[in-house]
Amino acid sequence: QVQLVESGGGLVQAGGSLRLSCAASGRTFSYYAMGWFRQAPGKEREFVAADSRSFGNTYYADSVKGRFAFSRDNAKNTVYLQMNSLKPEDTAVYYCAAKRGGSWSSPDYWGQGTQVTVSS
C-alpha cells in the first residue's frame, strides 16, 4: 500500500511560480513511476508530467512543456513539480499518482490533491 500526500498549492499571480511536493509512504517508492495530473472545474482530469521507472525519462503535456519541471528524490520518497510562468489556465486541483506498470489511464494510487489558483 502506498499513500501519497501533496502539498505546496496556493494562490499565485500570473507569471509566478509554485513548487508542489508529493510525499509517498512505504519502502518501495523507487519501484513506482510517478506522475502529476490536474483537474480544472468542469473539466476532466488531465496528464501534466510523469517519469518512467524503466528508462528514467520524464514526460510533459504540451501545455506545460518548458514551464514545468518534474523531479524525484528517492531518498526522501518525494516527487516535485516546479511550476514557472504560471498562467490562469493552470488553475486546477493537482494530483500525484503512482503506478508499478500499465498505463497512466489507471494508476495504482492517487493523492488527495492540492489546489493551485493563478490569478490574472
XYZ file of C-alpha atoms in Angstrom:
120
model
C 0.000 0.000 0.000
C 1.263 3.466 -0.904
C -0.143 6.708 0.436
C 0.506 9.927 -1.441
C 0.241 13.365 0.152
C 0.537 16.502 -1.968
C 1.458 19.936 -0.673
C 2.611 23.295 -1.955
C -0.506 24.536 -3.698
C -1.827 28.037 -3.235
C -2.754 31.322 -4.861
C -0.237 32.986 -7.153
C -0.323 35.753 -9.732
C 0.136 35.022 -13.408
C 3.826 34.741 -14.220
C 4.637 33.472 -10.762
C 5.959 30.126 -9.567
C 4.986 27.340 -7.211
C 6.599 24.041 -6.285
C 4.358 21.119 -5.500
C 5.554 18.179 -3.454
C 4.190 14.664 -3.204
C 5.396 12.567 -0.287
C 4.906 8.820 -0.542
C 4.733 6.294 2.248
C 6.222 2.826 2.010
C 9.640 1.383 1.326
C 9.075 0.549 -2.334
C 8.821 4.095 -3.651
C 11.573 3.555 -6.204
C 9.556 0.716 -7.792
C 6.860 3.155 -8.898
C 6.673 5.532 -11.771
C 5.249 8.818 -10.519
C 3.075 11.339 -12.241
C 1.224 14.617 -11.849
C -2.291 15.248 -13.125
C -4.676 18.151 -12.795
C -8.391 18.783 -12.944
C -9.900 22.187 -13.566
C -13.530 22.951 -12.672
C -15.907 21.393 -15.170
C -13.111 19.573 -16.989
C -11.744 16.056 -16.986
C -8.560 15.163 -15.189
C -5.567 15.562 -17.497
C -1.978 14.425 -17.560
C 0.676 17.008 -16.634
C 4.004 15.223 -16.183
C 5.469 11.868 -15.243
C 8.646 9.878 -15.138
C 9.485 6.440 -16.442
C 10.745 3.984 -13.848
C 12.310 1.832 -16.539
C 14.122 4.434 -18.582
C 14.449 7.380 -16.210
C 12.829 9.745 -18.663
C 10.327 12.456 -17.896
C 7.310 13.356 -19.976
C 5.235 16.513 -20.127
C 1.953 17.645 -21.547
C 2.473 20.098 -24.394
C 0.631 22.771 -22.424
C 3.292 22.800 -19.670
C 6.435 21.878 -21.579
C 9.190 24.398 -20.956
C 7.416 25.859 -17.908
C 7.054 22.902 -15.529
C 9.791 20.575 -14.304
C 9.305 17.152 -12.749
C 11.849 15.727 -10.321
C 12.066 12.968 -7.719
C 14.153 12.254 -4.660
C 14.059 8.537 -3.865
C 15.912 9.097 -0.585
C 13.020 11.292 0.584
C 10.241 9.296 -1.128
C 9.145 12.550 -2.723
C 8.437 13.897 -6.168
C 8.198 17.550 -7.084
C 6.600 19.684 -9.745
C 8.267 23.038 -10.209
C 5.800 25.307 -11.983
C 7.082 28.524 -13.518
C 5.483 31.195 -15.692
C 2.093 30.186 -14.388
C -0.998 31.117 -16.349
C -4.637 31.435 -15.250
C -5.402 28.313 -17.301
C -3.093 26.347 -14.997
C -5.674 26.786 -12.241
C -6.744 23.309 -11.115
C -6.515 20.719 -8.402
C -3.203 18.950 -8.889
C -2.943 15.259 -8.088
C 0.026 12.994 -7.614
C -0.208 9.394 -8.837
C 1.889 6.241 -8.709
C 1.944 3.108 -10.856
C 4.018 -0.069 -10.988
C 3.105 -0.895 -14.578
C 0.386 -0.398 -17.138
C -0.717 2.962 -18.411
C -1.420 6.254 -16.715
C -5.093 5.818 -17.519
C -5.354 3.692 -14.376
C -2.544 4.325 -11.877
C -2.360 2.243 -8.738
C -2.579 5.137 -6.273
C -3.781 8.743 -6.157
C -3.137 11.523 -3.713
C -5.888 13.735 -2.344
C -4.919 16.743 -4.462
C -3.739 20.275 -3.820
C -5.391 23.418 -5.190
C -3.442 25.763 -7.437
C -5.073 29.064 -8.319
C -3.442 31.507 -10.728
C -4.911 34.995 -10.813
C -4.688 37.238 -13.871
